[in-house]
PDB file of C-alpha atoms and ligand atoms in Angstrom:
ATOM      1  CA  UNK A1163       0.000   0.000   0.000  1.00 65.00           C
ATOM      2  CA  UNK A1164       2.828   2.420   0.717  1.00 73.00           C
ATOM      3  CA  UNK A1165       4.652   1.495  -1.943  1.00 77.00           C
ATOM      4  CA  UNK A1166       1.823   1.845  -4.535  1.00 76.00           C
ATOM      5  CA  UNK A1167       1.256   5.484  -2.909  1.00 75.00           C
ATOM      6  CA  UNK A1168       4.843   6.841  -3.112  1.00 75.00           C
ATOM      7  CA  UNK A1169       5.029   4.697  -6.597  1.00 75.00           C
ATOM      8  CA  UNK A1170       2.284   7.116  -7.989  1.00 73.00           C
ATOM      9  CA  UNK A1171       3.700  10.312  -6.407  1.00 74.00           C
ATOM     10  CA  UNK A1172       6.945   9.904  -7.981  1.00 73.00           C
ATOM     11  CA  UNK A1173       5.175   9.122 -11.091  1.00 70.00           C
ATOM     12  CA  UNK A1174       2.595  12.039 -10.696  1.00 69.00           C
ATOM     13  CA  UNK A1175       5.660  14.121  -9.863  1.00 69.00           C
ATOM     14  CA  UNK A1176       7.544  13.035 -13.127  1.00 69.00           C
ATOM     15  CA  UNK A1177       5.248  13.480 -15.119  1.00 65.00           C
ATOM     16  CA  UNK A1178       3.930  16.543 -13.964  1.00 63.00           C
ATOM     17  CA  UNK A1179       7.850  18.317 -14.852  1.00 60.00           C
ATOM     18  CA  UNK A1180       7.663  16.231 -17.760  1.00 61.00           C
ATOM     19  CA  UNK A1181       4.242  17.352 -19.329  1.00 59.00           C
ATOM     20  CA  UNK A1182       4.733  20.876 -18.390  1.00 55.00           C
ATOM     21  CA  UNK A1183       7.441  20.805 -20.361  1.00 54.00           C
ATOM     22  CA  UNK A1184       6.603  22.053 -24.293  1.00 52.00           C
ATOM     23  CA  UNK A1185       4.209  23.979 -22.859  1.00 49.00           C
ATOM     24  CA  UNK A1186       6.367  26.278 -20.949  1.00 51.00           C
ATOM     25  CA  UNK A1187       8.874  26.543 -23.585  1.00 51.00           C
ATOM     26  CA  UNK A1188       6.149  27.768 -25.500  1.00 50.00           C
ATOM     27  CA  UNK A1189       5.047  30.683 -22.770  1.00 47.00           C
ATOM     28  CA  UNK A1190       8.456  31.623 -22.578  1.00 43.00           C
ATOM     29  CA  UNK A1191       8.685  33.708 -25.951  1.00 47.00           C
ATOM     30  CA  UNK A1192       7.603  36.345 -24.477  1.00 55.00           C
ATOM     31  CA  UNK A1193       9.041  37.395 -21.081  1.00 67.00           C
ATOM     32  CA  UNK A1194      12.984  36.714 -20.209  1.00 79.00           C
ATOM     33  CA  UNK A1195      13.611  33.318 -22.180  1.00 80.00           C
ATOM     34  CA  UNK A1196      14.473  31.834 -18.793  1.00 83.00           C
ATOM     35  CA  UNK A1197      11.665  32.928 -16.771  1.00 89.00           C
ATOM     36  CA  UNK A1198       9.278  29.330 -17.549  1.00 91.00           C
ATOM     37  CA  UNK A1199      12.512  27.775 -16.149  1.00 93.00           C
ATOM     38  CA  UNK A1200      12.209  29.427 -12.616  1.00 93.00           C
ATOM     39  CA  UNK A1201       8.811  28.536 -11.996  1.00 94.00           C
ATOM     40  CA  UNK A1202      10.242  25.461 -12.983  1.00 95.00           C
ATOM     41  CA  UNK A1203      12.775  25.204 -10.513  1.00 96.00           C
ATOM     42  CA  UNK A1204      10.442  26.899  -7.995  1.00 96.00           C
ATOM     43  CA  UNK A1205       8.086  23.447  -8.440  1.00 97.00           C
ATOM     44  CA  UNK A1206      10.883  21.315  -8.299  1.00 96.00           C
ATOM     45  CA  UNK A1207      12.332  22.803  -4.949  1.00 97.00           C
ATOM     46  CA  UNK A1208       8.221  22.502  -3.856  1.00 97.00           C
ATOM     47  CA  UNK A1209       8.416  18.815  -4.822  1.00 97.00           C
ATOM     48  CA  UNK A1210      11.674  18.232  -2.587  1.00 96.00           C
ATOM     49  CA  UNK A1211      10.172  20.001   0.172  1.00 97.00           C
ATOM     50  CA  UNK A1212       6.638  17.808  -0.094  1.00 96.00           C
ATOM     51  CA  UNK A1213       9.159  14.848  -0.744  1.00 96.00           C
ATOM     52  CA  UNK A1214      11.032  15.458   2.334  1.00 96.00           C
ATOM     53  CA  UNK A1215       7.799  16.047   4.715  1.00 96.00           C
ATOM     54  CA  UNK A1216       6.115  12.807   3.264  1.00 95.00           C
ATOM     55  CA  UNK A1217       9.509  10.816   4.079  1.00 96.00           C
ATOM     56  CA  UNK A1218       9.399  12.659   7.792  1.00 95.00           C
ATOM     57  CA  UNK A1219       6.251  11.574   8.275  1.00 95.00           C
ATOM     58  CA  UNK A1220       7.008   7.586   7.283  1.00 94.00           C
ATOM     59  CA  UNK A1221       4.530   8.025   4.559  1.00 93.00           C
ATOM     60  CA  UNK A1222       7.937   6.708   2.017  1.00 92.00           C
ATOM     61  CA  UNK A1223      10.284   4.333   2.176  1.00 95.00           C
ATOM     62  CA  UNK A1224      13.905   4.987   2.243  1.00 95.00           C
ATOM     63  CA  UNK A1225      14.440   3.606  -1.049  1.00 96.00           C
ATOM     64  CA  UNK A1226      11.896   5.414  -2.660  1.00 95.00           C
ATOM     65  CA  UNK A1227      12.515   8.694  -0.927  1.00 96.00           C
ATOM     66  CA  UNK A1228      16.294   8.616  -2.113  1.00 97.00           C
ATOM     67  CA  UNK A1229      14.483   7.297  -5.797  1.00 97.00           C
ATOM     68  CA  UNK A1230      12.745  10.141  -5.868  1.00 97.00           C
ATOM     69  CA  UNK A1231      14.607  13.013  -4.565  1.00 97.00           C
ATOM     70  CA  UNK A1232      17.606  11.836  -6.784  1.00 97.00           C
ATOM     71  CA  UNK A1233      15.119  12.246 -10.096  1.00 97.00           C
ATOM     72  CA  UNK A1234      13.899  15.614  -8.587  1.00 97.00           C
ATOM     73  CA  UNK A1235      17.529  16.317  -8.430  1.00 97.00           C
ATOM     74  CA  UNK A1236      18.683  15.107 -11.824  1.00 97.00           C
ATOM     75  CA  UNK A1237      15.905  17.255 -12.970  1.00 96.00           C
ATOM     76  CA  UNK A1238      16.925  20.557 -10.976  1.00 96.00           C
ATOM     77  CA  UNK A1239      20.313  20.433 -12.261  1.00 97.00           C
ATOM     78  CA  UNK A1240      19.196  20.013 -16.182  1.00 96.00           C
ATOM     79  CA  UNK A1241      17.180  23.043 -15.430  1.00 95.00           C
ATOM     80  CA  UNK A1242      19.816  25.403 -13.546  1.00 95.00           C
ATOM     81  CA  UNK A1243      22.260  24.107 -16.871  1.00 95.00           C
ATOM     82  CA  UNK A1244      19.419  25.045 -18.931  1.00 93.00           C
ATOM     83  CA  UNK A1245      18.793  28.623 -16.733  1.00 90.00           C
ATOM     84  CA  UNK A1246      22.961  29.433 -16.889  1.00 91.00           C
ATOM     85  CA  UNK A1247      23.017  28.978 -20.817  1.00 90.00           C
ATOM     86  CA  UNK A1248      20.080  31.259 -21.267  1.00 88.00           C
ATOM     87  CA  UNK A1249      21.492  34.154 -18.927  1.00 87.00           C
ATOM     88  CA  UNK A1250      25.200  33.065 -21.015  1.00 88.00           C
ATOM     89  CA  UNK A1251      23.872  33.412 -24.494  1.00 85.00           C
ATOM     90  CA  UNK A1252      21.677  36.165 -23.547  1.00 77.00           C
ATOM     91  CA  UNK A1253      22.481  40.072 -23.969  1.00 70.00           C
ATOM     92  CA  UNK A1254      23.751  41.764 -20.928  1.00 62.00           C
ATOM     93  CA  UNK A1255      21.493  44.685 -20.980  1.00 58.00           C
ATOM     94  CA  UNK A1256      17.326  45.110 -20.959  1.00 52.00           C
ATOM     95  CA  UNK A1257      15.839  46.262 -23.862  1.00 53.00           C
ATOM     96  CA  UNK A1258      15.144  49.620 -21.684  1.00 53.00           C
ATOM     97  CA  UNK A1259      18.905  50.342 -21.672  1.00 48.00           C
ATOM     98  CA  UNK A1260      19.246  48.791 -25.185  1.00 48.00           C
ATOM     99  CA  UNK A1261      17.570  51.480 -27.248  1.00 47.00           C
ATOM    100  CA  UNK A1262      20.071  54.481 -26.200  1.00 49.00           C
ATOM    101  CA  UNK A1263      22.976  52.980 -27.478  1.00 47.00           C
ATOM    102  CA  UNK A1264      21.010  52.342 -30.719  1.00 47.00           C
ATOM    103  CA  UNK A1265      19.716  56.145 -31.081  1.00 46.00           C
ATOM    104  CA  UNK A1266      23.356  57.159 -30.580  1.00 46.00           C
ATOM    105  CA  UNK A1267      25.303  54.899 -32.924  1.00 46.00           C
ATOM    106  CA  UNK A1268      23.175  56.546 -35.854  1.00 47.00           C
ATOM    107  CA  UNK A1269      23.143  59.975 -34.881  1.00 46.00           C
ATOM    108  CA  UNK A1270      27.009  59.719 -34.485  1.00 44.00           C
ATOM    109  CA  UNK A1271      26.928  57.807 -38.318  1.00 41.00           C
ATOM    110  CA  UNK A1272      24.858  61.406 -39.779  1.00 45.00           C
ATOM    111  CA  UNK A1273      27.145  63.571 -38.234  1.00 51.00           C
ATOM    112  CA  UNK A1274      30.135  61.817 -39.982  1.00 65.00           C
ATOM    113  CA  UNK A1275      28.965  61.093 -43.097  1.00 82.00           C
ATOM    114  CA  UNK A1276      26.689  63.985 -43.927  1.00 86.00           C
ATOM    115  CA  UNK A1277      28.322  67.284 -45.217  1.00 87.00           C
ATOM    116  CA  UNK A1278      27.161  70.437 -42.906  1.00 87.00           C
ATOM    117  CA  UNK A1279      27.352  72.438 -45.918  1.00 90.00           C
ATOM    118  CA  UNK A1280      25.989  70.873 -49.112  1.00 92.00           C
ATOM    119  CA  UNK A1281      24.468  67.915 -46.996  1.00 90.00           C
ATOM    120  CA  UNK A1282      25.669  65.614 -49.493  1.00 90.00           C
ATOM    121  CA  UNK A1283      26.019  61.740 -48.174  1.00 89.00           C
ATOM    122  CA  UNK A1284      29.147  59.861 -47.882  1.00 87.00           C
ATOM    123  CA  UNK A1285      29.460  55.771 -47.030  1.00 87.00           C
ATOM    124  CA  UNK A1286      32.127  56.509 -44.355  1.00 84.00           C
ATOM    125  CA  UNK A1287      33.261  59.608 -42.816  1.00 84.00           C
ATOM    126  CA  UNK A1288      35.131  61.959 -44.230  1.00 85.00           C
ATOM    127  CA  UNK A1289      37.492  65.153 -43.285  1.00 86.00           C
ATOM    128  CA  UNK A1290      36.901  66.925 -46.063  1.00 88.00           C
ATOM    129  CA  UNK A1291      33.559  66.735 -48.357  1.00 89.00           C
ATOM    130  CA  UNK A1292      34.035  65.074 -51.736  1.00 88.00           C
ATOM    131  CA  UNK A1293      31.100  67.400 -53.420  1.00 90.00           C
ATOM    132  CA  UNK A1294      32.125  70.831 -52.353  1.00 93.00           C
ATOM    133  CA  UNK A1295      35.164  70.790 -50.719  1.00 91.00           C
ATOM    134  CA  UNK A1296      34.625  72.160 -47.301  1.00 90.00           C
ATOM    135  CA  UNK A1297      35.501  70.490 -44.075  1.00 88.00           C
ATOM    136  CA  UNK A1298      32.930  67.853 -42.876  1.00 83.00           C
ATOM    137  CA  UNK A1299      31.527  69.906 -39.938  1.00 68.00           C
ATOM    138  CA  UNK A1300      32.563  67.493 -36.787  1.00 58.00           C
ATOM    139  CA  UNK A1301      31.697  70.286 -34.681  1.00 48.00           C
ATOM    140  CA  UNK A1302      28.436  70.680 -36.304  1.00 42.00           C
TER     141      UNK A1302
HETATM  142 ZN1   ZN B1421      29.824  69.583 -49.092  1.00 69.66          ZN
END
């Protein structure tokens, strides 16, 4: 009997992480990429906690209790690996503090390659302008 019971919470646990799965990867596009993967870990850290109260209790044997809690563990560490390459392969800044940077790399590019006084356009900057002869207004 207490076998059967912790047999079907490890496999209700399982595949609960399991199933939830393709649909959190799908939920993810939106927010930070990694964000589906902290409530993940946040369920899996539940499930050790419930784990670890039911084994307290002598609802689970020892063998299934370290059964279980090693899956729930395998399965926290794929999903910290998983959190870690996101946060690796992901840009450093928000897109808040991206757009600046943006703004400012192309009014720097019109300044350079724009001549103050004819306003003819050059590919790259120039010091002096190719159309009238004047210098290229840095300044300006
Ligand atoms: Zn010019």
């Amino acid at each position: 009997m207490l076998l059967a019971l912790a047999a079907a919470l490890a496999i209700a646990v399982l595949s609960f992480t399991f199933l939830l799965r393709p649909q959190d990867v799908h939920q993810g596009a939106g927010a930070t990429p990694w964000k589906h993967l902290e409530g993940r870990k946040a369920s899996i850290y539940e499930n050790l906690r419930d784990l670890q109260f039911e084994y307290r209790v002598g609802k689970l044997s020892d063998a299934d209790y370290q059964r279980t809690k090693t899956d729930l563990q395998t399965e926290l560490a794929k999903v910290l690996a998983e959190i870690d390459e996101l946060k690796a392969a992901a840009p450093a800044v928000s897109p808040a503090t991206g757009q600046p940077s943006r703004t400012a790399a192309s009014k720097k590019a019109v300044v350079a390659n724009v001549c103050p006084h004819c306003n003819a356009k050059f590919d790259k900057a120039l010091k002096f302008c190719g159309e009238c002869g004047k210098p290229m207004g840095v300044s300006a």
